[in-house]
């Protein structure tokens, strides 16, 4: 028995392509502006945000990779680049010789603190301000519904 795909209707195709185009353009613009303003890439910013949101400023490398939804090799290469710039340090895990921690440095905290105001300003200008409060609430509701589906579908 062969399974046939449920092709997208014109309306569904338009919604999907609009979302993909929005995501690509918005993230691209935010990334370029951040790089120009602060020297941080979007990836650097994501790592630093994750690390500074935990009390000790450090996470297991695999935990950080899961939080960012990155492959292990991408995480390793990116952390090496950030370590060379003094934004993070790697630390051995005393309870697991195979495991490692990554911790934000004072320089990493300073870089994030310097980048955050301009980034938030750009997010507001490009994403928040064009929408009404009701549209923002609906967007959050839709986003959470899809995130819930992703959790159910692939854990």
Short mmCIF file of C-alpha atoms in Angstrom, two decimals:
data_model
loop_
_atom_site.label_atom_id
_atom_site.label_comp_id
_atom_site.label_asym_id
_atom_site.label_seq_id
_atom_site.Cartn_x
_atom_site.Cartn_y
_atom_site.Cartn_z
CA UNK A 1 0.00 0.00 0.00
CA UNK A 2 1.39 3.39 -0.93
CA UNK A 3 0.77 6.46 1.11
CA UNK A 4 -0.03 9.68 -0.70
CA UNK A 5 1.07 13.04 0.57
CA UNK A 6 -1.49 15.55 1.66
CA UNK A 7 -0.37 18.41 -0.53
CA UNK A 8 -0.82 21.94 0.74
CA UNK A 9 -3.72 23.98 -0.52
CA UNK A 10 -2.98 27.37 -2.05
CA UNK A 11 -3.90 29.05 1.24
CA UNK A 12 -1.73 26.66 3.27
CA UNK A 13 1.17 27.04 0.82
CA UNK A 14 0.91 30.83 1.03
CA UNK A 15 0.90 30.73 4.86
CA UNK A 16 3.87 28.36 4.95
CA UNK A 17 5.96 30.31 2.46
CA UNK A 18 5.13 33.60 4.18
CA UNK A 19 6.29 32.16 7.49
CA UNK A 20 9.55 30.82 5.99
CA UNK A 21 10.24 34.11 4.23
CA UNK A 22 9.48 36.05 7.44
CA UNK A 23 11.76 33.85 9.51
CA UNK A 24 14.63 34.01 7.02
CA UNK A 25 14.43 37.75 6.51
CA UNK A 26 13.85 38.66 10.17
CA UNK A 27 16.60 36.43 11.56
CA UNK A 28 18.96 37.49 8.78
CA UNK A 29 18.37 41.18 9.45
CA UNK A 30 18.64 40.79 13.22
CA UNK A 31 21.86 38.82 12.80
CA UNK A 32 23.44 41.35 10.45
CA UNK A 33 22.52 44.26 12.70
CA UNK A 34 23.86 42.48 15.79
CA UNK A 35 27.13 41.62 14.06
CA UNK A 36 27.56 45.21 12.88
CA UNK A 37 26.60 46.75 16.23
CA UNK A 38 28.40 44.42 18.64
CA UNK A 39 30.63 41.98 16.79
CA UNK A 40 28.55 39.09 18.13
CA UNK A 41 26.86 36.64 15.80
CA UNK A 42 23.31 35.50 16.47
CA UNK A 43 24.79 32.15 17.49
CA UNK A 44 27.14 33.84 19.99
CA UNK A 45 24.21 35.77 21.42
CA UNK A 46 22.12 32.61 21.78
CA UNK A 47 24.89 30.79 23.64
CA UNK A 48 25.51 33.75 25.95
CA UNK A 49 21.80 34.17 26.71
CA UNK A 50 21.43 30.48 27.62
CA UNK A 51 24.49 30.61 29.88
CA UNK A 52 23.53 33.83 31.65
CA UNK A 53 20.02 32.59 32.36
CA UNK A 54 21.27 29.90 34.73
CA UNK A 55 22.44 30.89 38.22
CA UNK A 56 26.04 29.68 37.95
CA UNK A 57 26.48 30.85 34.35
CA UNK A 58 27.45 27.37 33.20
CA UNK A 59 25.83 24.35 31.60
CA UNK A 60 26.85 20.92 30.43
CA UNK A 61 27.82 21.13 26.76
CA UNK A 62 25.15 18.61 25.73
CA UNK A 63 22.51 20.47 27.73
CA UNK A 64 23.43 23.70 25.93
CA UNK A 65 23.33 21.92 22.56
CA UNK A 66 19.84 20.59 23.34
CA UNK A 67 18.62 24.02 24.45
CA UNK A 68 19.81 25.57 21.17
CA UNK A 69 18.82 22.52 19.08
CA UNK A 70 22.35 22.24 17.69
CA UNK A 71 24.24 19.15 16.64
CA UNK A 72 27.17 18.16 18.84
CA UNK A 73 29.76 19.01 16.16
CA UNK A 74 28.32 22.48 15.53
CA UNK A 75 28.29 23.14 19.28
CA UNK A 76 31.90 22.05 19.65
CA UNK A 77 33.18 24.18 16.75
CA UNK A 78 31.23 27.23 17.84
CA UNK A 79 32.35 26.96 21.47
CA UNK A 80 35.97 26.70 20.31
CA UNK A 81 35.59 29.97 18.38
CA UNK A 82 33.92 31.68 21.35
CA UNK A 83 36.62 30.42 23.74
CA UNK A 84 39.35 31.86 21.51
CA UNK A 85 37.62 35.23 21.81
CA UNK A 86 37.41 34.91 25.60
CA UNK A 87 33.59 34.84 25.75
CA UNK A 88 33.31 31.39 27.34
CA UNK A 89 35.53 28.77 28.98
CA UNK A 90 35.27 25.01 29.00
CA UNK A 91 35.48 23.23 32.34
CA UNK A 92 35.91 19.55 33.11
CA UNK A 93 33.05 17.76 34.80
CA UNK A 94 34.38 16.23 38.03
CA UNK A 95 31.66 13.56 38.19
CA UNK A 96 31.90 12.48 34.52
CA UNK A 97 35.24 12.38 32.70
CA UNK A 98 33.42 12.30 29.34
CA UNK A 99 31.32 15.35 30.13
CA UNK A 100 32.27 19.00 30.10
CA UNK A 101 30.80 22.28 31.18
CA UNK A 102 30.84 25.56 29.35
CA UNK A 103 30.77 28.77 31.38
CA UNK A 104 30.34 32.40 30.47
CA UNK A 105 33.32 34.63 31.26
CA UNK A 106 33.20 38.22 32.51
CA UNK A 107 34.06 39.27 28.94
CA UNK A 108 31.12 37.22 27.67
CA UNK A 109 28.78 38.87 30.16
CA UNK A 110 30.07 42.30 29.11
CA UNK A 111 29.62 41.50 25.41
CA UNK A 112 26.05 40.35 26.01
CA UNK A 113 25.25 43.40 28.15
CA UNK A 114 26.61 45.67 25.41
CA UNK A 115 24.72 43.88 22.61
CA UNK A 116 21.36 43.42 24.34
CA UNK A 117 19.98 46.98 24.24
CA UNK A 118 20.52 47.37 20.48
CA UNK A 119 19.20 43.86 19.84
CA UNK A 120 16.04 44.50 21.87
CA UNK A 121 15.61 47.80 20.03
CA UNK A 122 15.86 45.97 16.68
CA UNK A 123 13.41 43.26 17.81
CA UNK A 124 10.97 45.95 18.87
CA UNK A 125 11.35 47.91 15.61
CA UNK A 126 11.16 44.93 13.26
CA UNK A 127 8.87 42.51 15.11
CA UNK A 128 6.90 44.03 17.99
CA UNK A 129 5.99 47.53 16.82
CA UNK A 130 4.33 46.52 13.50
CA UNK A 131 1.77 44.43 15.42
CA UNK A 132 -1.13 45.37 17.66
CA UNK A 133 -1.30 43.93 21.19
CA UNK A 134 -4.06 41.57 20.02
CA UNK A 135 -1.93 40.38 17.09
CA UNK A 136 1.03 39.79 19.41
CA UNK A 137 -1.16 37.75 21.74
CA UNK A 138 -2.45 35.70 18.80
CA UNK A 139 1.07 35.18 17.47
CA UNK A 140 2.20 33.93 20.88
CA UNK A 141 -0.78 31.58 21.05
CA UNK A 142 -0.11 30.21 17.56
CA UNK A 143 3.61 29.83 18.27
CA UNK A 144 2.93 27.95 21.50
CA UNK A 145 0.48 25.62 19.77
CA UNK A 146 3.08 24.71 17.15
CA UNK A 147 5.79 24.32 19.81
CA UNK A 148 3.48 21.94 21.70
CA UNK A 149 2.98 19.93 18.50
CA UNK A 150 6.74 19.76 17.96
CA UNK A 151 7.18 18.46 21.51
CA UNK A 152 4.52 15.78 20.97
CA UNK A 153 5.82 14.83 17.54
CA UNK A 154 9.51 14.44 18.30
CA UNK A 155 9.90 14.78 22.04
#
